[in-house]
Short mmCIF file of C-alpha atoms and ligand atoms in Angstrom, two decimals:
data_model
loop_
_atom_site.label_atom_id
_atom_site.label_comp_id
_atom_site.label_asym_id
_atom_site.label_seq_id
_atom_site.Cartn_x
_atom_site.Cartn_y
_atom_site.Cartn_z
CA MET F 1197 13.12 28.29 3.27
CA ASN F 1198 15.86 25.95 4.44
CA ILE F 1199 15.30 22.63 2.70
CA PRO F 1200 17.69 19.85 3.76
CA GLU F 1201 19.52 17.86 1.12
CA LYS F 1202 17.95 14.53 0.19
CA GLU F 1203 20.08 11.62 1.39
CA LEU F 1204 19.49 8.20 -0.10
CA VAL F 1205 19.80 4.59 0.98
CA ILE F 1206 19.21 1.89 -1.63
CA VAL F 1207 17.37 -1.29 -0.76
CA LEU F 1208 18.49 -3.89 -3.31
CA ASP F 1209 15.64 -6.29 -3.95
CA PHE F 1210 16.50 -10.00 -4.09
CA GLY F 1211 12.85 -11.07 -4.18
CA GLY F 1212 12.06 -11.32 -0.47
CA GLN F 1213 8.57 -10.86 0.89
CA TYR F 1214 9.49 -8.08 3.35
CA ASN F 1215 11.22 -5.71 0.92
CA GLN F 1216 8.74 -2.89 1.15
CA LEU F 1217 8.68 -3.30 4.90
CA ILE F 1218 12.46 -2.77 5.04
CA ALA F 1219 12.09 0.42 3.01
CA ARG F 1220 9.27 1.66 5.23
CA ARG F 1221 11.31 1.01 8.38
CA VAL F 1222 14.25 2.94 6.93
CA ARG F 1223 11.95 5.84 6.15
CA GLU F 1224 10.47 5.67 9.64
CA CYS F 1225 14.04 6.38 10.77
CA ASN F 1226 13.77 9.59 8.69
CA VAL F 1227 16.09 8.36 5.96
CA TYR F 1228 14.88 8.40 2.37
CA CYS F 1229 15.33 5.12 0.56
CA GLU F 1230 14.37 3.50 -2.69
CA ILE F 1231 13.95 -0.12 -3.68
CA LEU F 1232 15.89 -1.12 -6.79
CA PRO F 1233 16.16 -4.56 -8.40
CA TYR F 1234 19.33 -6.52 -7.62
CA THR F 1235 20.20 -6.29 -11.33
CA THR F 1236 20.87 -2.53 -11.02
CA SER F 1237 24.32 -1.89 -12.49
CA ILE F 1238 27.31 -0.85 -10.40
CA GLU F 1239 27.56 2.29 -12.58
CA LYS F 1240 24.01 3.26 -11.70
CA ILE F 1241 24.68 2.72 -7.99
CA LYS F 1242 27.83 4.85 -8.18
CA GLU F 1243 25.90 7.54 -9.98
CA LEU F 1244 23.19 7.59 -7.27
CA SER F 1245 25.91 7.74 -4.61
CA PRO F 1246 23.82 6.34 -1.75
CA SER F 1247 24.83 6.63 1.91
CA GLY F 1248 24.23 2.92 2.31
CA LEU F 1249 22.96 -0.28 0.68
CA ILE F 1250 20.65 -2.86 2.19
CA PHE F 1251 20.39 -6.29 0.57
CA THR F 1252 16.99 -7.84 1.17
CA GLY F 1253 16.11 -11.44 1.83
CA GLY F 1254 14.94 -13.71 -0.94
CA PRO F 1255 13.40 -17.14 -1.42
CA ASN F 1256 16.48 -18.78 -2.91
CA SER F 1257 19.57 -20.65 -1.84
CA VAL F 1258 22.82 -19.14 -3.14
CA TYR F 1259 23.41 -22.57 -4.71
CA ASP F 1260 20.17 -22.61 -6.77
CA GLU F 1261 20.85 -22.51 -10.48
CA ASN F 1262 18.88 -19.31 -11.04
CA SER F 1263 19.45 -17.62 -7.73
CA PRO F 1264 20.27 -13.91 -7.86
CA HIS F 1265 23.95 -13.10 -7.52
CA ILE F 1266 25.89 -9.89 -7.32
CA ASP F 1267 29.19 -8.52 -8.58
CA LYS F 1268 31.89 -8.60 -5.89
CA GLU F 1269 32.81 -5.05 -6.86
CA ILE F 1270 29.79 -3.76 -4.96
CA PHE F 1271 31.66 -4.42 -1.71
CA GLU F 1272 34.59 -2.35 -2.92
CA LEU F 1273 32.74 0.91 -3.55
CA GLY F 1274 33.26 2.13 0.01
CA ILE F 1275 29.47 2.24 0.50
CA PRO F 1276 28.28 0.59 3.75
CA VAL F 1277 26.26 -2.58 3.18
CA LEU F 1278 23.77 -4.38 5.42
CA GLY F 1279 22.74 -7.83 4.18
CA ILE F 1280 19.52 -9.29 5.56
CA CYS F 1281 18.78 -13.05 5.47
CA TYR F 1282 19.50 -14.11 1.87
CA GLY F 1283 21.36 -10.78 1.50
CA CYS F 1284 23.61 -11.79 4.40
CA GLN F 1285 24.25 -15.25 2.96
CA LEU F 1286 24.99 -13.73 -0.43
CA MET F 1287 27.52 -11.39 1.17
CA ALA F 1288 29.24 -14.33 2.87
CA TYR F 1289 29.14 -16.43 -0.31
CA THR F 1290 30.39 -13.66 -2.63
CA LEU F 1291 33.26 -12.80 -0.32
CA ASP F 1292 35.12 -15.91 0.81
CA GLY F 1293 32.81 -17.22 3.53
CA VAL F 1294 31.01 -20.56 3.50
CA VAL F 1295 27.25 -20.99 3.21
CA THR F 1296 26.14 -24.51 4.05
CA ALA F 1297 23.12 -25.78 2.19
CA ALA F 1298 20.53 -27.40 4.44
CA ILE F 1299 20.45 -31.15 3.91
CA ASP F 1300 17.96 -31.90 6.64
CA ASN F 1301 15.77 -29.79 8.87
CA SER F 1302 18.20 -29.53 11.78
CA SER F 1303 19.69 -26.21 10.61
CA CYS F 1304 16.42 -24.62 9.46
CA GLU F 1305 14.84 -21.92 11.57
CA TYR F 1306 11.40 -20.47 10.95
CA GLY F 1307 9.84 -18.06 13.41
CA MET F 1308 11.07 -16.75 16.72
CA ALA F 1309 14.54 -17.60 17.99
CA LYS F 1310 16.57 -16.19 20.83
CA ALA F 1311 19.65 -14.42 19.50
CA TYR F 1312 22.75 -13.58 21.57
CA TYR F 1313 24.50 -10.38 20.47
CA LYS F 1314 28.11 -9.29 20.73
CA ALA F 1315 27.85 -6.27 22.99
CA ASP F 1316 30.49 -4.15 21.28
CA ASP F 1317 29.15 -4.45 17.73
CA VAL F 1318 27.81 -1.18 16.37
CA LEU F 1319 24.42 -2.73 15.48
CA PHE F 1320 23.85 -4.07 18.98
CA ASN F 1321 25.87 -1.95 21.41
CA SER F 1322 22.88 -0.06 22.76
CA LEU F 1323 20.74 -3.18 23.19
CA PRO F 1324 20.35 -5.99 25.76
CA GLU F 1325 22.74 -8.92 25.21
CA SER F 1326 20.01 -11.16 23.84
CA GLY F 1327 16.57 -10.84 22.32
CA THR F 1328 13.92 -12.50 20.21
CA SER F 1329 14.69 -12.45 16.52
CA TRP F 1330 12.54 -13.49 13.56
CA MET F 1331 14.23 -16.17 11.49
CA SER F 1332 13.25 -17.67 8.18
CA HIS F 1333 16.05 -19.67 6.58
CA ARG F 1334 17.17 -23.11 5.47
CA ASP F 1335 20.83 -22.58 4.52
CA TYR F 1336 23.17 -21.04 7.06
CA ILE F 1337 26.57 -19.36 7.14
CA SER F 1338 29.05 -21.82 8.60
CA GLN F 1339 32.15 -19.68 8.14
CA VAL F 1340 32.33 -15.90 7.88
CA PRO F 1341 34.52 -14.29 5.20
CA SER F 1342 38.05 -13.23 6.18
CA GLY F 1343 38.11 -9.98 8.10
CA PHE F 1344 34.59 -10.61 9.50
CA THR F 1345 33.64 -11.57 13.02
CA VAL F 1346 30.52 -13.35 14.25
CA THR F 1347 28.41 -10.80 16.12
CA ALA F 1348 25.33 -12.85 16.99
CA HIS F 1349 24.25 -16.49 17.17
CA THR F 1350 21.21 -18.52 18.14
CA ASP F 1351 21.08 -22.03 19.60
CA VAL F 1352 20.74 -23.40 16.04
CA CYS F 1353 22.46 -20.84 13.89
CA PRO F 1354 26.20 -20.26 14.40
CA VAL F 1355 26.18 -16.96 12.47
CA ALA F 1356 23.04 -14.95 13.19
CA ALA F 1357 25.00 -11.76 12.45
CA MET F 1358 28.48 -10.89 11.19
CA SER F 1359 30.42 -7.72 10.57
CA CYS F 1360 33.58 -6.24 9.14
CA PRO F 1361 33.61 -2.68 10.56
CA GLU F 1362 36.82 -1.77 8.67
CA ARG F 1363 34.91 -2.14 5.40
CA ASN F 1364 31.50 -1.10 6.78
CA LEU F 1365 30.01 -4.48 5.86
CA TYR F 1366 27.31 -5.95 8.10
CA GLY F 1367 24.96 -8.90 7.82
CA VAL F 1368 22.08 -10.33 9.84
CA GLN F 1369 20.52 -13.73 9.23
CA PHE F 1370 17.28 -12.66 10.95
CA HIS F 1371 14.79 -10.00 9.87
CA PRO F 1372 15.22 -6.74 11.82
CA GLU F 1373 12.40 -5.15 9.79
CA VAL F 1374 9.58 -7.28 11.22
CA ASN F 1375 7.96 -6.36 14.51
CA HIS F 1376 8.63 -9.82 15.96
CA THR F 1377 12.35 -9.00 16.12
CA GLU F 1378 12.89 -7.21 19.41
CA ASN F 1379 14.72 -3.92 18.84
CA GLY F 1380 14.93 -4.61 15.10
CA LYS F 1381 14.25 -0.99 14.25
CA GLU F 1382 17.02 0.07 16.64
CA MET F 1383 19.44 -2.16 14.74
CA LEU F 1384 18.43 -0.57 11.44
CA ARG F 1385 18.73 2.84 13.01
CA ALA F 1386 22.24 2.00 14.25
CA PHE F 1387 23.23 0.95 10.73
CA LEU F 1388 21.79 4.13 9.21
CA TYR F 1389 23.11 6.62 11.72
CA ASN F 1390 26.27 5.04 13.11
CA VAL F 1391 27.55 3.22 10.04
CA CYS F 1392 26.13 5.16 7.07
CA LYS F 1393 26.30 8.46 9.02
CA CYS F 1394 22.87 9.53 7.81
CA LYS F 1395 21.49 12.78 9.17
CA GLY F 1396 17.78 11.89 9.07
CA THR F 1397 16.45 14.56 6.74
CA TRP F 1398 13.42 12.61 5.50
CA LYS F 1399 10.59 14.30 7.37
CA MET F 1400 7.14 14.93 6.01
CA GLU F 1401 7.22 18.66 6.74
CA ASN F 1402 10.39 18.91 4.65
CA PHE F 1403 8.70 16.83 1.98
CA ILE F 1404 5.75 19.20 1.82
CA ASP F 1405 7.90 22.36 1.66
CA GLN F 1406 10.21 20.88 -0.93
CA THR F 1407 7.42 19.46 -3.11
CA VAL F 1408 5.38 22.66 -3.00
CA ASP F 1409 8.49 24.58 -4.15
CA GLU F 1410 9.20 22.11 -6.94
CA LEU F 1411 5.56 22.07 -8.08
CA ARG F 1412 5.46 25.86 -8.28
CA GLN F 1413 8.61 25.93 -10.34
CA GLU F 1414 7.50 23.18 -12.66
CA ILE F 1415 3.94 24.36 -13.22
CA GLY F 1416 4.77 28.07 -13.51
CA ASP F 1417 1.64 29.92 -14.58
CA LYS F 1418 0.10 26.96 -16.43
CA GLY F 1419 -3.01 25.04 -15.43
CA VAL F 1420 -3.01 21.56 -13.94
CA VAL F 1421 -5.84 19.07 -13.97
CA LEU F 1422 -6.23 16.11 -11.60
CA GLY F 1423 -8.71 13.23 -11.58
CA LEU F 1424 -10.05 13.13 -8.04
CA SER F 1425 -11.73 9.92 -6.92
CA GLY F 1426 -12.19 10.74 -3.25
CA GLY F 1427 -9.66 8.02 -2.36
CA VAL F 1428 -6.68 8.80 -0.12
CA ASP F 1429 -4.04 9.16 -2.81
CA SER F 1430 -5.82 11.48 -5.21
CA SER F 1431 -7.19 13.52 -2.29
CA VAL F 1432 -3.74 14.10 -0.82
CA ALA F 1433 -2.34 14.91 -4.28
CA ALA F 1434 -5.15 17.46 -4.68
CA ALA F 1435 -4.43 19.05 -1.29
CA LEU F 1436 -0.72 19.32 -2.06
CA LEU F 1437 -1.30 20.81 -5.50
CA SER F 1438 -3.82 23.23 -4.07
CA LYS F 1439 -1.22 24.42 -1.57
CA ALA F 1440 1.28 24.88 -4.40
CA VAL F 1441 -0.80 26.50 -7.13
CA GLY F 1442 -4.29 27.21 -5.74
CA LYS F 1443 -6.77 28.09 -8.47
CA GLN F 1444 -4.45 26.95 -11.24
CA LEU F 1445 -5.57 23.46 -10.16
CA THR F 1446 -8.78 21.93 -11.45
CA CYS F 1447 -9.97 18.67 -9.92
CA VAL F 1448 -12.37 16.62 -12.00
CA PHE F 1449 -14.53 14.30 -9.94
CA VAL F 1450 -16.54 11.82 -11.99
CA ASP F 1451 -19.45 10.60 -9.89
CA GLN F 1452 -20.77 7.48 -11.59
CA GLY F 1453 -23.42 7.09 -8.91
CA LEU F 1454 -21.79 3.97 -7.51
CA MET F 1455 -20.24 5.52 -4.43
CA ARG F 1456 -21.39 4.97 -0.86
CA LYS F 1457 -24.35 6.91 0.51
CA ASP F 1458 -23.72 10.70 0.43
CA GLU F 1459 -20.05 10.17 -0.44
CA GLY F 1460 -20.11 12.26 -3.61
CA ASP F 1461 -21.52 15.24 -1.68
CA TYR F 1462 -18.96 14.74 1.06
CA VAL F 1463 -16.05 14.83 -1.41
CA GLU F 1464 -17.44 17.94 -3.08
CA GLU F 1465 -17.99 19.72 0.20
CA THR F 1466 -14.54 18.87 1.55
CA PHE F 1467 -12.67 20.17 -1.45
CA THR F 1468 -14.76 23.20 -2.18
CA LYS F 1469 -14.83 24.36 1.45
CA LEU F 1470 -11.35 23.50 2.67
CA PHE F 1471 -9.15 24.02 -0.36
CA ASP F 1472 -8.41 26.66 -2.91
CA MET F 1473 -8.99 25.09 -6.35
CA ASN F 1474 -11.55 24.66 -9.11
CA PHE F 1475 -13.70 21.65 -8.38
CA VAL F 1476 -15.70 20.10 -11.20
CA ARG F 1477 -18.18 17.33 -10.45
CA VAL F 1478 -19.51 15.32 -13.36
CA ASN F 1479 -22.68 13.51 -12.35
CA CYS F 1480 -23.36 10.65 -14.69
CA GLN F 1481 -25.28 7.91 -12.90
CA GLU F 1482 -27.87 7.70 -15.63
CA THR F 1483 -25.34 7.19 -18.40
CA PHE F 1484 -23.62 4.50 -16.37
CA LEU F 1485 -26.84 2.70 -15.57
CA SER F 1486 -27.94 2.71 -19.18
CA LYS F 1487 -24.58 1.25 -20.27
CA LEU F 1488 -24.85 -1.40 -17.55
CA LYS F 1489 -28.40 -2.41 -18.39
CA GLY F 1490 -28.78 -6.16 -18.72
CA ILE F 1491 -25.14 -6.92 -17.84
CA ASP F 1492 -24.54 -9.29 -14.94
CA GLU F 1493 -21.21 -11.00 -15.63
CA PRO F 1494 -18.59 -9.58 -13.18
CA GLU F 1495 -15.75 -8.97 -15.63
CA ALA F 1496 -18.13 -7.51 -18.21
CA LYS F 1497 -19.47 -5.10 -15.56
CA ARG F 1498 -15.96 -4.09 -14.53
CA LYS F 1499 -15.04 -3.51 -18.16
CA VAL F 1500 -18.06 -1.30 -18.85
CA ILE F 1501 -17.60 0.71 -15.65
CA GLY F 1502 -13.87 1.19 -16.32
CA GLU F 1503 -14.29 2.13 -19.97
CA GLU F 1504 -17.19 4.45 -19.33
CA PHE F 1505 -15.42 6.12 -16.45
CA TYR F 1506 -12.41 7.02 -18.55
CA LYS F 1507 -14.55 8.04 -21.48
CA VAL F 1508 -16.50 10.53 -19.36
CA PHE F 1509 -13.33 11.72 -17.66
CA TRP F 1510 -11.31 12.28 -20.82
CA ASP F 1511 -14.24 13.82 -22.69
CA LYS F 1512 -14.58 16.38 -19.93
CA ILE F 1513 -10.87 17.11 -19.95
CA ARG F 1514 -10.63 17.26 -23.72
CA GLU F 1515 -13.51 19.70 -23.76
CA ASP F 1516 -12.32 22.09 -21.07
CA TYR F 1517 -8.86 21.38 -19.72
CA GLY F 1518 -6.77 19.78 -22.45
CA THR F 1519 -3.79 22.05 -21.96
CA GLY F 1520 -1.35 22.53 -19.11
CA TYR F 1521 -0.28 19.67 -16.89
CA PHE F 1522 -1.96 16.42 -15.98
CA ALA F 1523 -1.57 15.24 -12.38
CA GLN F 1524 -2.27 11.89 -10.76
CA GLY F 1525 -1.98 10.35 -7.32
CA THR F 1526 0.51 7.58 -8.15
CA ILE F 1527 2.32 6.44 -5.01
CA TYR F 1528 5.62 4.61 -4.58
CA PRO F 1529 4.33 1.01 -4.32
CA ASP F 1530 2.47 1.55 -7.66
CA ARG F 1531 5.77 1.88 -9.47
CA ILE F 1532 8.26 -0.36 -7.69
CA GLU F 1533 9.86 -2.63 -10.21
CA SER F 1534 9.61 -5.99 -8.49
CA GLY F 1535 11.24 -8.21 -11.09
CA LYS F 1536 8.79 -10.96 -10.14
CA GLY F 1537 6.59 -12.75 -12.64
CA ASP F 1538 3.10 -11.50 -13.40
CA ALA F 1539 0.39 -12.93 -11.21
CA ALA F 1540 -2.66 -14.41 -12.92
CA THR F 1541 -5.42 -11.87 -13.48
CA ILE F 1542 -8.12 -12.60 -10.95
CA LYS F 1543 -9.92 -9.29 -11.47
CA THR F 1544 -9.29 -6.36 -13.74
CA HIS F 1545 -8.49 -3.30 -11.62
CA HIS F 1546 -9.11 0.05 -13.21
CA ASN F 1547 -6.43 2.15 -11.61
CA GLN F 1548 -3.93 2.75 -14.36
CA VAL F 1549 -4.91 5.90 -16.18
CA LYS F 1550 -4.24 5.47 -19.89
CA ARG F 1551 -4.03 8.87 -21.52
CA PRO F 1552 -5.56 9.36 -24.95
CA GLU F 1553 -2.93 10.36 -27.47
CA ASP F 1554 -4.87 13.30 -28.86
CA ILE F 1555 -4.63 15.24 -25.59
CA LYS F 1556 -1.21 16.85 -25.49
CA PHE F 1557 -0.32 17.90 -21.97
CA GLU F 1558 2.77 19.88 -21.03
CA GLY F 1559 3.70 16.95 -18.83
CA VAL F 1560 2.55 14.57 -16.11
CA ILE F 1561 2.89 15.44 -12.45
CA GLU F 1562 2.90 12.79 -9.74
CA PRO F 1563 3.60 14.63 -6.48
CA LEU F 1564 3.29 11.51 -4.29
CA LYS F 1565 5.31 9.16 -6.45
CA ASP F 1566 8.00 8.65 -3.80
CA LEU F 1567 5.72 8.05 -0.82
CA PHE F 1568 4.44 4.93 0.86
CA LYS F 1569 0.77 4.89 1.87
CA ASP F 1570 1.52 5.63 5.54
CA GLU F 1571 3.56 8.66 4.48
CA VAL F 1572 0.77 9.81 2.15
CA ARG F 1573 -1.58 9.71 5.15
CA ILE F 1574 0.79 11.78 7.32
CA VAL F 1575 1.06 14.37 4.55
CA GLY F 1576 -2.74 14.39 4.19
CA GLU F 1577 -3.22 15.06 7.90
CA MET F 1578 -0.58 17.80 7.83
CA LEU F 1579 -2.32 19.48 4.91
CA GLY F 1580 -5.58 19.60 6.85
CA LEU F 1581 -7.60 16.89 5.12
CA PRO F 1582 -10.31 15.47 7.41
CA HIS F 1583 -9.28 12.43 9.43
CA GLU F 1584 -12.10 10.25 7.95
CA LEU F 1585 -10.84 10.93 4.47
CA VAL F 1586 -7.18 10.30 5.25
CA TRP F 1587 -7.94 7.02 7.02
CA ARG F 1588 -10.63 6.00 4.56
CA GLN F 1589 -10.84 2.31 3.80
CA PRO F 1590 -9.94 1.20 0.30
CA PHE F 1591 -12.89 1.48 -2.04
CA PRO F 1592 -12.78 -0.32 -5.39
CA GLY F 1593 -12.67 1.74 -8.59
CA PRO F 1594 -15.93 0.17 -9.86
CA GLY F 1595 -17.55 1.16 -6.55
CA LEU F 1596 -20.71 -0.55 -5.42
CA GLY F 1597 -20.87 -2.10 -8.88
CA VAL F 1598 -18.80 -5.05 -7.63
CA ARG F 1599 -20.94 -5.40 -4.51
CA ILE F 1600 -24.22 -5.70 -6.37
CA ILE F 1601 -24.33 -9.19 -7.78
CA GLY F 1602 -26.22 -9.37 -11.05
CA GLU F 1603 -27.63 -6.39 -12.89
CA ILE F 1604 -27.06 -2.90 -11.48
CA THR F 1605 -30.17 -0.74 -11.28
CA ALA F 1606 -30.85 2.57 -9.52
CA GLU F 1607 -33.12 0.83 -6.98
CA ARG F 1608 -30.52 -1.80 -6.16
CA VAL F 1609 -27.79 0.84 -5.75
CA LYS F 1610 -30.04 2.76 -3.38
CA LEU F 1611 -30.90 -0.34 -1.34
CA LEU F 1612 -27.24 -1.29 -0.95
CA GLN F 1613 -26.22 2.28 -0.07
CA GLU F 1614 -28.79 2.32 2.72
CA ALA F 1615 -27.73 -1.04 4.16
CA ASP F 1616 -24.06 -0.10 3.93
CA ALA F 1617 -24.70 3.23 5.65
CA VAL F 1618 -26.37 1.45 8.59
CA LEU F 1619 -23.45 -0.96 8.87
CA ARG F 1620 -20.92 1.90 8.85
CA ASP F 1621 -22.89 3.90 11.35
CA GLU F 1622 -23.11 0.99 13.76
CA MET F 1623 -19.39 0.18 13.42
CA THR F 1624 -18.45 3.80 14.06
CA LYS F 1625 -20.75 4.03 17.07
CA CYS F 1626 -19.31 0.97 18.76
CA GLY F 1627 -15.74 1.87 17.77
CA TYR F 1628 -15.14 -1.55 16.22
CA GLU F 1629 -14.22 -0.09 12.82
CA LYS F 1630 -10.66 0.49 14.09
CA GLU F 1631 -10.21 -3.29 14.33
CA LEU F 1632 -11.12 -3.82 10.69
CA SER F 1633 -9.15 -3.26 7.51
CA GLN F 1634 -12.26 -3.12 5.36
CA PHE F 1635 -15.95 -3.78 5.84
CA PHE F 1636 -19.03 -3.30 3.70
CA ALA F 1637 -22.42 -4.64 2.70
CA VAL F 1638 -23.09 -6.75 -0.38
CA LEU F 1639 -26.33 -7.26 -2.27
CA PRO F 1640 -26.18 -10.85 -3.53
CA GLY F 1641 -29.50 -10.70 -5.36
CA VAL F 1642 -30.95 -13.62 -3.45
CA LYS F 1643 -34.54 -13.44 -2.23
CA THR F 1644 -35.63 -15.46 0.77
CA VAL F 1645 -38.84 -16.03 2.69
CA GLY F 1646 -39.32 -14.37 6.05
CA VAL F 1647 -42.04 -13.31 8.43
CA MET F 1648 -42.54 -9.74 9.56
CA GLY F 1649 -45.50 -8.85 11.76
CA ASP F 1650 -47.78 -11.72 10.95
CA SER F 1651 -47.16 -11.65 7.24
CA ARG F 1652 -44.98 -13.62 4.92
CA THR F 1653 -42.20 -11.67 3.22
CA TYR F 1654 -40.16 -12.59 0.19
CA ASP F 1655 -37.35 -10.06 0.07
CA GLU F 1656 -33.68 -9.28 -0.41
CA LEU F 1657 -30.71 -10.69 1.48
CA ILE F 1658 -27.80 -8.49 2.58
CA ALA F 1659 -24.38 -9.99 3.24
CA ILE F 1660 -21.85 -8.33 5.52
CA ARG F 1661 -18.19 -8.63 4.59
CA ALA F 1662 -15.42 -7.59 7.01
CA VAL F 1663 -11.73 -8.47 6.86
CA THR F 1664 -8.45 -7.87 8.61
CA THR F 1665 -5.28 -7.79 6.55
CA ASP F 1666 -1.89 -6.12 6.23
CA ASP F 1667 -1.68 -5.94 2.49
CA PHE F 1668 -4.99 -7.13 0.96
CA MET F 1669 -3.12 -9.94 -0.84
CA THR F 1670 -4.36 -12.29 1.85
CA ALA F 1671 -7.04 -11.51 4.41
CA ASP F 1672 -8.84 -13.07 7.36
CA TRP F 1673 -12.56 -12.76 7.88
CA ALA F 1674 -12.99 -10.58 10.94
CA LYS F 1675 -14.18 -12.11 14.19
CA ILE F 1676 -16.73 -9.38 14.93
CA PRO F 1677 -18.46 -9.99 18.29
CA TYR F 1678 -21.93 -11.52 17.92
CA GLU F 1679 -23.62 -8.65 19.79
CA ILE F 1680 -22.38 -6.18 17.18
CA LEU F 1681 -23.42 -8.42 14.29
CA GLY F 1682 -26.78 -8.82 15.97
CA ARG F 1683 -27.31 -5.07 16.21
CA VAL F 1684 -26.24 -4.54 12.60
CA SER F 1685 -28.63 -7.22 11.39
CA ASN F 1686 -31.49 -5.87 13.45
CA ARG F 1687 -31.00 -2.32 12.26
CA ILE F 1688 -30.62 -3.21 8.58
CA ILE F 1689 -33.80 -5.27 8.61
CA ASN F 1690 -35.71 -2.57 10.45
CA GLU F 1691 -34.36 0.44 8.64
CA VAL F 1692 -33.86 -0.72 5.07
CA GLU F 1693 -36.97 -1.43 3.12
CA HIS F 1694 -37.05 -4.72 1.18
CA VAL F 1695 -34.41 -6.50 3.26
CA ASN F 1696 -35.61 -9.40 5.39
CA ARG F 1697 -32.39 -11.33 6.08
CA VAL F 1698 -28.73 -10.55 6.87
CA VAL F 1699 -25.83 -13.03 6.69
CA TYR F 1700 -22.14 -12.74 7.59
CA ASP F 1701 -19.40 -13.83 5.16
CA ILE F 1702 -16.85 -16.05 6.96
CA THR F 1703 -14.51 -16.67 4.03
CA SER F 1704 -10.84 -15.74 4.17
CA LYS F 1705 -8.71 -14.74 1.17
CA PRO F 1706 -7.69 -17.07 -0.33
CA PRO F 1707 -9.89 -18.89 -1.24
CA GLY F 1708 -12.32 -15.95 -1.37
CA THR F 1709 -11.44 -12.46 -2.52
CA VAL F 1710 -12.31 -9.41 -0.45
CA GLU F 1711 -14.91 -8.12 -2.89
CA TRP F 1712 -17.58 -10.49 -4.12
CA GLU F 1713 -16.96 -9.72 -7.78
P1 XMP N 1147 -9.97 -8.37 -3.90
O1 XMP N 1147 -11.44 -8.39 -4.11
O2 XMP N 1147 -9.18 -8.43 -5.19
O3 XMP N 1147 -9.69 -6.93 -3.29
O4 XMP N 1147 -9.51 -9.36 -2.88
C1 XMP N 1147 -8.46 -6.53 -2.73
C2 XMP N 1147 -8.54 -5.05 -2.45
O5 XMP N 1147 -8.63 -4.33 -3.69
C3 XMP N 1147 -9.83 -3.58 -3.74
N1 XMP N 1147 -10.32 -3.65 -5.13
C4 XMP N 1147 -10.12 -2.68 -6.03
N2 XMP N 1147 -9.51 -1.49 -5.92
N3 XMP N 1147 -9.99 -1.02 -8.19
C5 XMP N 1147 -9.48 -0.67 -6.99
O6 XMP N 1147 -8.96 0.45 -6.87
C6 XMP N 1147 -10.61 -2.21 -8.38
O7 XMP N 1147 -11.08 -2.52 -9.48
C7 XMP N 1147 -10.68 -3.08 -7.24
N4 XMP N 1147 -11.21 -4.32 -7.02
C8 XMP N 1147 -10.97 -4.65 -5.73
C9 XMP N 1147 -10.76 -4.22 -2.74
O8 XMP N 1147 -11.74 -3.31 -2.26
C10 XMP N 1147 -9.79 -4.66 -1.67
O9 XMP N 1147 -9.43 -3.57 -0.84
#
């Protein structure tokens, strides 16, 4: 097998909001890159020997007391550098250019601006002479460092791009990584291929071949056990490990009875029919329900579900699979060191697997640890996982437990599963699910009066939640057409016993969260 060498570009993180987007764009150009904090030492960078460096944007002014700075030596390593926004200003400031701090709003630019490019610059020479660029800055570069030339400007910004081709140093004040910048990806591609001389070896088929080889070598003839949740990441990790070591892999699927209708069976069927592995399903709805009896406070419910889940999981592993390797579906964004402060805990998420000390594995295997979610999905499709599973919406660890307000009982789980199944069916039928990032039914535990036939009813209310979002940090409530909502409501009331009213949640995040608990 001819596996190409891994080439690397480093994205140095100065705290900007688009950092992961930059890295994803670079990877879309088939170049492997990693995000490292701006505090990474020069020695470390030399050791990694990247083909290029990209400085990200950041919220600061170079003149702020605590703004991130960088050692001038980085520009003397002979490694090409592209500075973006703050990264461009920092390049100008650290070399001998002049960054002018905004004193009023006349030099600020936020949003779209027309940029005029110097036709012979390597970043722009294949592009039209002008184009829309996405700007977001207060300070601006008023004088480029010696040896640099101005390679783009806007009506407001005298230096929208600058370059010093002799030293392979480039900077853009705008954001080429966002879709609003016309030809932004082409500019990044030009930097990667024409300046850094990358070859473009980062392709998912290479990734699969290489990872399968590495996994075989590492695992040898030992066993490996993986916690499979049915989510995208653990499913793709399972498929990859199955390709590498077949029956040496055991997937443990803990079904706490809080999944969507028929989902547990679907996961079991997929993995037992399509993949070579040992599949172990632990059904434990009754244990979960007995632990959850009488508990209605959201954080307390989350705590019980999380603790119980890991107890059942580790007990099973301790009993039967406590040797060999332990695998998990960690992906790249789970482990990027952001250097930003901790956000306040709004909800406890139960995704970090804490391993009990008494189980001594040979080691931990994380075959997807370098991939972004979109790459994980491509790998999943290539490995033959069903489309529905690869493009599955996020589903919270505590499952329907956070969509049943108040106490969780078997009857309430069943009722919500039925309502949710009708909603999903209707959305699939009309094709509207593609417009939504996430949608589901909630059982608020509110009873209202209705009339069905000629009789009074006093029954449950179902709420529909549907959002659109890029990153789930913020989200908009989805503007689902009334006809579709009408059909969903009609079907739920007719098909799900004990529901006599359906409402639609029109709260964005913030102030709401996506889940109700
Ligand atoms: P919130 O409700 O925090 O949800 O706005 C944002 C996204 O996270 C999902 N979510 C979870 N995912 N474990 C998970 O793996 C959890 O405990 C959890 N809680 C919420 C939620 O479905 C949405 O996609």
